[in-house]
């Protein structure tokens, strides 16, 4: 019961505009256009393109802070981090502590070599498809001659910092991510071979790629890409092409690092290498800078492999390349294009003090459920909006109250955007705006309404 005090009801002579079909995708925002997948790229290139958008920059300072810690660990333990020495287990515990704090599930695998206990550290990032694993590894042991900062504190630290970046980003890739730090590589790939040999056969085929990083900061660096799995190789080449830095195929000979046991059982492998005891040629110095006629790492396996034995530029680029490959090869779950508007412009008359009417709106081409914050834009012309009860009805019939009636709400029109948690509703289907006028004398119509996904 109300008094109609607000003048003559305005008579709409508005002609019905277009047919009330959803305008799917036409009103996508600029952001969604920018993230649209390239259409015709081969799979490897597409994953690389996605990684270019998604992979974080790995802070060089963080990688170098890990090198400083490994250097201190060596200094406190007789000058090395070699298999069977205290400095090795201390290195494992340093890396493990960081990973545990970041939310990884870590496992220490023990083995015996040369009468001493060795350790592999394996860290799983929870989530992703357990039948599709992307594994990244680096050996954590040094030779006994020194601290092993380039060989292989560099790869170990870049791998660690990439894992920590995964945690910082709360990255949720399609594939499962596993990281490993190998023991006793310097005794002949002992730890990685032990891991592969003890991996159940069924689990081998789940590892869709193994990425190896051994020596990433050589002081007279080269930029070498392992010539193995073509997709992994292309991912690294794409990264370096993006920087405008030429690469070469790794030619120091296969079998010199921890990718070998994986490769030998048919797992796709790849990796990066900045060079060891081979000599940089004049042509290589021409394209990469540095000193020709000198080893890539003159301190390889020597006591001078300290924190001074690192080229920051090479370590920085290679660390970013590790993250680029981890992201690009594991398949970030694509963000659904946000901001697509489905709208109907068909007028629906609302009978005065009568039965509810509905206006249908078909949503198609979406995957999964509706958003937790589904925006419902309503444009109802009416001479006393307090008469109106307005619901959003999901395709399965579930109703969400947008607005209740109110005898004191005498304003015109319902022109508003409501937010509904519709995450339990399938996105696709026929949605309805349901409107009922529950009091006599004032009237109106649904002018248009829309859903923004
Ligand atoms: N850790 C390896 C080693 O001591 C370093 C190395 C030398 C390497 N040549 C390589 C790693 C080629 C990868 C590829 O032998
Ligand atoms: Zn090494
Ligand atoms: Ca009325």
Coordinates of C-alpha atoms and ligand atoms in Angstrom, one line a residue:
X1 CA 0.0 0.0 0.0
X2 CA 1.6 3.2 -1.0
X3 CA 0.8 6.6 -2.2
X4 CA 1.8 7.5 -5.7
X5 CA 3.2 10.9 -4.9
X6 CA 5.8 11.3 -7.5
X7 CA 3.9 12.4 -10.5
X8 CA 2.8 11.1 -13.8
X9 CA 4.2 7.7 -14.7
X10 CA 6.4 8.2 -17.6
X11 CA 5.4 6.4 -20.7
X12 CA 8.1 4.7 -22.5
X13 CA 7.8 4.7 -26.2
X14 CA 11.2 3.2 -26.5
X15 CA 11.2 0.7 -29.3
X16 CA 12.7 -2.7 -28.6
X17 CA 16.3 -2.5 -29.8
X18 CA 18.1 -5.5 -31.1
X19 CA 17.1 -9.0 -30.7
X20 CA 18.0 -10.2 -27.3
X21 CA 20.9 -12.4 -28.1
X22 CA 24.1 -12.4 -26.0
X23 CA 26.9 -10.3 -27.4
X24 CA 29.5 -12.8 -26.4
X25 CA 33.0 -11.6 -26.5
X26 CA 32.4 -8.3 -28.2
X27 CA 33.0 -6.2 -25.1
X28 CA 36.2 -7.9 -23.9
X29 CA 38.5 -5.5 -22.1
X30 CA 41.9 -4.4 -23.4
X31 CA 43.5 -6.7 -20.8
X32 CA 41.9 -9.8 -22.1
X33 CA 42.8 -8.8 -25.7
X34 CA 46.4 -8.5 -24.6
X35 CA 46.5 -12.0 -23.1
X36 CA 44.9 -13.7 -26.0
X37 CA 46.9 -16.7 -27.1
X38 CA 48.7 -16.5 -30.4
X39 CA 46.6 -18.4 -32.9
X40 CA 48.9 -20.3 -35.2
X41 CA 52.1 -20.9 -33.2
X42 CA 53.4 -24.4 -32.8
X43 CA 53.1 -25.8 -29.3
X44 CA 56.6 -25.1 -28.2
X45 CA 56.5 -21.5 -29.3
X46 CA 53.2 -20.9 -27.7
X47 CA 54.4 -22.1 -24.4
X48 CA 57.4 -19.9 -24.7
X49 CA 55.2 -16.9 -25.6
X50 CA 53.1 -17.6 -22.5
X51 CA 56.2 -17.8 -20.4
X52 CA 57.4 -14.5 -21.7
X53 CA 54.3 -13.0 -20.1
X54 CA 54.3 -15.0 -16.9
X55 CA 57.8 -15.9 -15.8
X56 CA 59.2 -13.7 -13.1
X57 CA 62.6 -12.0 -13.2
X58 CA 64.8 -13.8 -10.8
X59 CA 66.6 -11.3 -8.6
X60 CA 70.4 -11.7 -9.1
X61 CA 70.9 -10.4 -5.6
X62 CA 69.0 -13.3 -4.2
X63 CA 70.9 -15.8 -6.2
X64 CA 74.2 -14.3 -5.1
X65 CA 73.0 -14.3 -1.5
X66 CA 72.7 -18.1 -1.8
X67 CA 76.3 -18.2 -3.2
X68 CA 77.5 -16.2 -0.2
X69 CA 75.9 -18.7 2.1
X70 CA 77.4 -21.7 0.3
X71 CA 80.8 -20.0 0.4
X72 CA 80.4 -19.5 4.2
X73 CA 79.4 -23.1 4.6
X74 CA 82.5 -24.2 2.7
X75 CA 84.7 -21.9 4.8
X76 CA 83.3 -23.3 8.0
X77 CA 83.8 -26.9 6.9
X78 CA 87.3 -27.3 5.7
X79 CA 87.0 -25.2 2.5
X80 CA 84.7 -27.4 0.4
X81 CA 81.2 -28.9 0.0
X82 CA 82.3 -32.2 -1.3
X83 CA 80.5 -35.6 -1.1
X84 CA 81.2 -37.2 2.3
X85 CA 82.3 -34.0 3.9
X86 CA 80.4 -31.9 6.4
X87 CA 80.1 -29.0 4.0
X88 CA 77.9 -31.1 1.7
X89 CA 75.3 -32.0 4.3
X90 CA 75.4 -28.3 5.5
X91 CA 74.6 -27.2 2.0
X92 CA 71.7 -29.7 1.8
X93 CA 70.3 -28.3 5.1
X94 CA 70.7 -24.7 3.9
X95 CA 68.7 -25.4 0.7
X96 CA 66.2 -27.6 2.5
X97 CA 65.5 -24.9 5.1
X98 CA 64.6 -22.4 2.4
X99 CA 62.3 -24.8 0.6
X100 CA 60.5 -26.0 3.7
X101 CA 59.8 -22.5 4.8
X102 CA 58.4 -21.7 1.4
X103 CA 55.9 -24.6 1.4
X104 CA 57.7 -27.3 -0.6
X105 CA 57.5 -30.9 0.3
X106 CA 61.1 -32.0 0.7
X107 CA 62.7 -35.4 0.7
X108 CA 66.3 -36.3 1.5
X109 CA 67.3 -39.4 -0.3
X110 CA 70.4 -41.2 1.0
X111 CA 72.8 -43.3 -0.9
X112 CA 76.3 -44.6 -0.4
X113 CA 79.3 -43.8 -2.5
X114 CA 83.0 -44.4 -1.8
X115 CA 82.1 -45.6 1.7
X116 CA 80.4 -42.3 2.5
X117 CA 76.8 -41.4 2.8
X118 CA 75.5 -39.1 0.0
X119 CA 72.3 -37.1 -0.1
X120 CA 69.9 -36.0 -2.8
X121 CA 67.4 -33.3 -1.9
X122 CA 64.1 -33.4 -3.8
X123 CA 61.4 -30.8 -3.4
X124 CA 57.9 -31.1 -4.7
X125 CA 55.7 -28.0 -5.2
X126 CA 52.2 -29.2 -4.2
X127 CA 49.7 -29.3 -7.0
X128 CA 49.7 -29.8 -10.7
X129 CA 49.1 -33.0 -12.7
X130 CA 51.1 -35.8 -11.0
X131 CA 51.2 -37.6 -14.3
X132 CA 53.0 -34.7 -15.9
X133 CA 56.1 -33.7 -14.0
X134 CA 58.6 -31.0 -15.0
X135 CA 61.8 -31.6 -13.0
X136 CA 64.7 -29.1 -12.6
X137 CA 68.0 -30.2 -11.0
X138 CA 71.5 -29.1 -10.2
X139 CA 74.3 -30.8 -8.4
X140 CA 75.0 -29.4 -5.0
X141 CA 78.4 -31.0 -4.3
X142 CA 81.7 -29.4 -5.0
X143 CA 85.1 -31.1 -5.6
X144 CA 87.3 -31.3 -2.6
X145 CA 89.7 -28.6 -4.0
X146 CA 87.4 -25.7 -3.2
X147 CA 84.0 -24.2 -2.4
X148 CA 82.5 -25.0 -5.8
X149 CA 80.8 -21.6 -6.3
X150 CA 80.5 -21.6 -10.1
X151 CA 80.6 -25.4 -10.1
X152 CA 77.9 -25.7 -9.0
X153 CA 76.8 -23.3 -6.4
X154 CA 75.6 -21.2 -9.5
X155 CA 73.2 -23.8 -10.8
X156 CA 72.1 -24.9 -7.3
X157 CA 71.3 -21.3 -6.4
X158 CA 69.5 -20.4 -9.6
X159 CA 67.4 -23.5 -9.2
X160 CA 66.7 -22.7 -5.5
X161 CA 65.8 -19.1 -6.3
X162 CA 63.5 -20.3 -9.1
X163 CA 61.7 -22.7 -6.7
X164 CA 61.3 -19.8 -4.2
X165 CA 59.9 -17.6 -7.0
X166 CA 57.4 -20.4 -7.7
X167 CA 56.3 -20.1 -4.1
X168 CA 56.3 -16.3 -4.0
X169 CA 54.1 -16.3 -7.0
X170 CA 52.0 -19.1 -5.7
X171 CA 52.3 -20.4 -9.2
X172 CA 49.8 -23.1 -10.0
X173 CA 50.9 -24.7 -13.2
X174 CA 49.1 -27.4 -15.1
X175 CA 52.1 -29.8 -14.7
X176 CA 53.6 -30.8 -11.4
X177 CA 56.9 -29.1 -10.5
X178 CA 59.8 -31.0 -8.8
X179 CA 63.2 -29.6 -8.0
X180 CA 66.3 -31.6 -7.1
X181 CA 69.8 -31.0 -5.7
X182 CA 72.1 -33.9 -6.5
X183 CA 74.9 -35.3 -4.4
X184 CA 78.2 -36.8 -5.6
X185 CA 77.9 -35.5 -9.2
X186 CA 81.7 -34.9 -9.1
X187 CA 82.3 -38.6 -8.4
X188 CA 80.5 -39.5 -11.6
X189 CA 76.8 -38.5 -11.5
X190 CA 76.3 -40.8 -8.6
X191 CA 73.3 -39.1 -6.9
X192 CA 71.3 -38.4 -10.0
X193 CA 71.9 -42.0 -11.3
X194 CA 70.8 -43.3 -7.9
X195 CA 67.6 -41.3 -8.1
X196 CA 66.8 -42.5 -11.6
X197 CA 67.7 -46.1 -10.9
X198 CA 65.4 -46.1 -7.8
X199 CA 62.5 -44.4 -9.6
X200 CA 59.7 -46.9 -10.2
X201 CA 59.4 -47.5 -14.0
X202 CA 55.9 -46.1 -13.9
X203 CA 57.2 -42.8 -12.5
X204 CA 59.9 -42.4 -15.2
X205 CA 57.3 -41.8 -17.9
X206 CA 55.6 -39.2 -15.7
X207 CA 58.7 -37.0 -16.0
X208 CA 57.9 -35.0 -19.1
X209 CA 61.1 -33.0 -18.9
X210 CA 64.3 -32.8 -16.9
X211 CA 66.2 -29.5 -16.9
X212 CA 69.8 -29.5 -15.8
X213 CA 71.8 -26.5 -14.6
X214 CA 75.5 -27.0 -14.0
X215 CA 77.8 -24.0 -14.1
X216 CA 75.7 -20.9 -14.9
X217 CA 78.1 -18.1 -13.9
X218 CA 81.4 -18.9 -15.5
X219 CA 83.7 -15.8 -15.3
X220 CA 84.5 -15.8 -19.0
X221 CA 81.1 -17.0 -20.0
X222 CA 79.6 -18.7 -23.0
X223 CA 75.9 -19.3 -23.6
X224 CA 75.5 -23.0 -24.3
X225 CA 72.2 -24.7 -24.7
X226 CA 72.0 -28.5 -24.5
X227 CA 71.1 -30.1 -27.8
X228 CA 68.6 -32.7 -26.6
X229 CA 64.8 -32.4 -26.4
X230 CA 63.7 -30.0 -29.1
X231 CA 61.0 -28.3 -27.1
X232 CA 63.2 -27.6 -24.2
X233 CA 66.0 -26.5 -26.4
X234 CA 63.7 -24.1 -28.3
X235 CA 62.4 -22.7 -25.0
X236 CA 66.0 -21.7 -24.0
X237 CA 66.7 -20.4 -27.5
X238 CA 63.6 -18.3 -27.4
X239 CA 64.6 -16.8 -24.1
X240 CA 68.0 -15.8 -25.4
X241 CA 66.6 -14.6 -28.7
X242 CA 64.4 -12.3 -26.6
X243 CA 67.5 -10.9 -25.0
X244 CA 69.3 -10.7 -28.3
X245 CA 72.1 -12.9 -27.0
X246 CA 73.5 -15.6 -29.3
X247 CA 73.7 -19.1 -28.1
X248 CA 75.7 -22.2 -29.2
X249 CA 74.9 -25.8 -28.8
X250 CA 76.7 -27.4 -25.8
X251 CA 79.8 -29.1 -27.3
X252 CA 81.9 -30.1 -24.4
X253 CA 80.5 -33.6 -24.8
X254 CA 77.4 -35.3 -23.6
X255 CA 77.4 -37.3 -20.4
X256 CA 79.2 -34.7 -18.2
X257 CA 76.3 -33.8 -15.9
X258 CA 73.2 -35.1 -14.2
X259 CA 70.9 -34.9 -17.2
X260 CA 72.6 -38.0 -18.5
X261 CA 70.9 -40.7 -16.3
X262 CA 67.6 -39.2 -17.2
X263 CA 68.4 -39.1 -20.9
X264 CA 69.5 -42.7 -20.7
X265 CA 66.1 -43.9 -19.6
X266 CA 64.3 -41.9 -22.3
X267 CA 63.3 -38.8 -20.3
X268 CA 63.4 -35.6 -22.4
X269 CA 66.3 -33.4 -21.1
X270 CA 67.7 -30.0 -21.7
X271 CA 69.8 -27.4 -19.9
X272 CA 72.2 -24.5 -19.9
X273 CA 75.9 -24.3 -19.4
X274 CA 78.3 -21.2 -19.3
X275 CA 81.5 -23.2 -19.9
X276 CA 84.1 -25.0 -17.9
X277 CA 87.7 -25.9 -18.9
X278 CA 87.4 -25.5 -22.6
X279 CA 89.0 -22.4 -24.2
X280 CA 86.9 -19.5 -25.6
X281 CA 87.7 -19.0 -29.2
X282 CA 88.1 -15.7 -30.9
X283 CA 84.7 -16.0 -32.6
X284 CA 83.1 -16.7 -29.3
X285 CA 84.8 -13.7 -27.7
X286 CA 83.6 -11.7 -30.6
X287 CA 80.0 -12.5 -30.0
X288 CA 79.9 -12.8 -26.2
X289 CA 82.7 -10.6 -25.1
X290 CA 85.3 -11.9 -22.6
X291 CA 88.7 -13.2 -23.3
X292 CA 89.6 -15.5 -26.2
X293 CA 92.3 -18.0 -25.7
X294 CA 91.3 -18.4 -22.1
X295 CA 89.1 -21.1 -20.4
X296 CA 85.4 -20.2 -19.8
X297 CA 86.2 -21.0 -16.1
X298 CA 89.9 -20.9 -15.3
X299 CA 89.1 -21.9 -11.7
X300 CA 87.1 -25.0 -12.8
X301 CA 87.6 -27.7 -10.1
X302 CA 90.2 -25.4 -8.3
X303 CA 90.4 -23.6 -5.0
X304 CA 89.8 -20.3 -6.7
X305 CA 86.2 -21.3 -7.5
X306 CA 85.0 -18.7 -5.0
X307 CA 82.3 -16.0 -5.1
X308 CA 84.9 -14.0 -7.1
X309 CA 84.6 -16.6 -9.8
X310 CA 81.2 -15.5 -11.1
X311 CA 80.2 -13.4 -14.0
X312 CA 77.1 -11.5 -12.7
X313 CA 75.6 -10.9 -16.2
X314 CA 75.8 -14.6 -17.1
X315 CA 74.4 -15.7 -13.8
X316 CA 71.6 -13.1 -14.0
X317 CA 70.6 -14.1 -17.5
X318 CA 70.8 -17.8 -16.9
X319 CA 68.8 -17.6 -13.7
X320 CA 66.0 -15.8 -15.5
X321 CA 66.3 -18.5 -18.2
X322 CA 65.7 -21.2 -15.6
X323 CA 62.5 -19.5 -14.5
X324 CA 61.4 -18.9 -18.1
X325 CA 61.8 -22.6 -18.9
X326 CA 60.1 -23.8 -15.7
X327 CA 57.1 -21.5 -16.3
X328 CA 57.0 -22.0 -20.0
X329 CA 57.2 -25.8 -19.9
X330 CA 54.8 -26.4 -17.0
X331 CA 51.8 -24.6 -18.5
X332 CA 50.4 -21.8 -16.4
X333 CA 46.6 -22.3 -16.1
X334 CA 45.3 -19.7 -18.6
X335 CA 43.4 -16.9 -17.1
X336 CA 39.9 -16.9 -18.6
X337 CA 39.5 -13.7 -20.6
X338 CA 38.1 -11.4 -18.0
X339 CA 35.4 -8.8 -18.7
X340 CA 33.4 -10.5 -21.4
X341 CA 29.9 -9.1 -21.3
X342 CA 26.7 -11.0 -22.2
X343 CA 23.8 -8.6 -22.5
X344 CA 20.2 -8.7 -23.6
X345 CA 18.4 -5.5 -24.8
X346 CA 15.0 -7.1 -25.2
X347 CA 12.3 -5.3 -23.2
X348 CA 10.1 -7.3 -20.9
X349 CA 7.0 -5.7 -19.5
X350 CA 6.4 -6.2 -15.7
X351 CA 2.7 -6.6 -15.0
X352 CA 1.5 -4.3 -12.2
X353 CA 1.1 -6.2 -8.9
X354 CA 1.2 -9.4 -10.9
X355 CA 3.2 -12.6 -11.6
X356 CA 6.9 -12.6 -11.9
X357 CA 8.4 -12.2 -15.4
X358 CA 11.8 -13.4 -16.6
X359 CA 14.2 -12.2 -19.2
X360 CA 16.5 -14.9 -20.5
X361 CA 20.2 -14.5 -21.3
X362 CA 22.3 -17.2 -22.9
X363 CA 25.9 -17.6 -21.8
X364 CA 28.1 -19.8 -24.0
X365 CA 31.7 -20.5 -24.8
X366 CA 32.8 -20.4 -21.2
X367 CA 34.6 -23.2 -19.3
X368 CA 33.8 -24.2 -15.8
X369 CA 31.8 -22.3 -13.3
X370 CA 30.7 -18.7 -13.0
X371 CA 32.9 -16.2 -11.1
X372 CA 32.9 -15.8 -7.3
X373 CA 32.1 -12.1 -8.1
X374 CA 29.7 -12.3 -11.0
X375 CA 28.6 -8.8 -12.0
X376 CA 24.9 -8.4 -12.7
X377 CA 24.1 -5.2 -14.4
X378 CA 20.3 -4.4 -14.2
X379 CA 18.4 -1.6 -16.0
X380 CA 14.7 -1.7 -15.0
X381 CA 12.6 1.3 -15.8
X382 CA 9.8 1.7 -13.2
X383 CA 7.9 4.5 -11.5
X384 CA 8.2 3.1 -8.0
X385 CA 11.1 0.8 -7.6
X386 CA 10.1 -0.3 -4.1
X387 CA 7.4 -2.5 -5.7
X388 CA 10.1 -4.7 -7.3
X389 CA 11.6 -8.0 -6.2
X390 CA 14.6 -8.8 -8.4
X391 CA 16.4 -12.2 -8.6
X392 CA 19.1 -13.6 -10.8
X393 CA 18.2 -17.2 -11.7
X394 CA 21.1 -19.5 -12.7
X395 CA 20.7 -22.1 -15.5
X396 CA 19.9 -24.8 -13.0
X397 CA 17.2 -22.7 -11.4
X398 CA 19.0 -21.5 -8.3
X399 CA 17.8 -18.0 -7.5
X400 CA 20.0 -15.2 -6.1
X401 CA 18.2 -12.3 -4.5
X402 CA 19.4 -9.0 -6.0
X403 CA 16.8 -6.7 -4.5
X404 CA 13.9 -7.1 -2.1
X405 CA 10.7 -4.9 -2.2
X406 CA 10.4 -2.0 0.1
X407 CA 7.2 0.1 0.6
X408 CA 9.3 3.1 1.4
X409 CA 11.6 3.1 -1.6
X410 CA 9.8 5.5 -3.8
X411 CA 12.6 6.3 -6.3
X412 CA 12.3 5.5 -10.0
X413 CA 14.1 2.7 -11.7
X414 CA 16.5 0.0 -10.7
X415 CA 19.7 0.8 -12.4
X416 CA 22.5 -0.9 -10.5
X417 CA 25.3 -3.5 -10.7
X418 CA 25.0 -6.3 -8.2
X419 CA 27.8 -8.7 -7.3
X420 CA 26.8 -12.4 -6.8
X421 CA 28.9 -15.3 -5.7
X422 CA 27.9 -17.6 -8.5
X423 CA 30.9 -20.0 -8.2
X424 CA 28.8 -23.0 -7.7
X425 CA 26.9 -22.5 -11.0
X426 CA 28.0 -23.7 -14.4
X427 CA 28.8 -20.6 -16.4
X428 CA 27.2 -21.8 -19.6
X429 CA 23.4 -21.9 -20.0
X430 CA 20.4 -19.8 -19.9
X431 CA 20.4 -17.3 -17.1
X432 CA 17.3 -15.3 -16.2
X433 CA 16.6 -12.0 -14.6
X434 CA 13.3 -12.5 -12.6
X435 CA 11.3 -9.5 -11.6
X436 CA 8.0 -9.3 -9.8
X437 CA 6.0 -6.2 -9.0
X438 CA 4.2 -6.8 -5.7
X439 CA 2.2 -3.6 -5.3
X440 CA -0.4 -1.9 -7.5
X441 CA -0.4 1.3 -9.5
X442 CA 3.2 1.9 -10.5
X443 CA 4.5 -0.1 -13.5
X444 CA 7.6 -0.6 -15.6
X445 CA 9.7 -3.0 -17.7
X446 CA 13.1 -4.6 -17.9
X447 CA 15.0 -2.4 -20.3
X448 CA 18.2 -4.5 -20.4
X449 CA 20.5 -6.5 -18.2
X450 CA 23.9 -8.1 -18.5
X451 CA 26.3 -10.5 -16.9
X452 CA 30.1 -9.8 -16.9
X453 CA 32.3 -12.9 -16.7
Ligands
LIG1 N1 80.1 -30.6 -13.4 C1 80.6 -30.8 -14.7 C2 81.9 -31.5 -14.6 O1 82.6 -31.3 -13.6 C3 80.7 -29.5 -15.4 C4 80.7 -29.7 -16.9 C5 81.8 -29.8 -17.7 C6 79.6 -29.8 -17.7 N2 81.4 -29.9 -19.0 C7 80.1 -29.9 -19.0 C8 78.2 -29.7 -17.4 C9 79.2 -30.0 -20.0 C10 77.4 -29.8 -18.5 C11 77.8 -29.9 -19.8 O2 82.3 -32.2 -15.4
LIG2 ZN1 79.4 -29.4 -12.1
LIG3 CA1 3.2 -1.7 -9.2

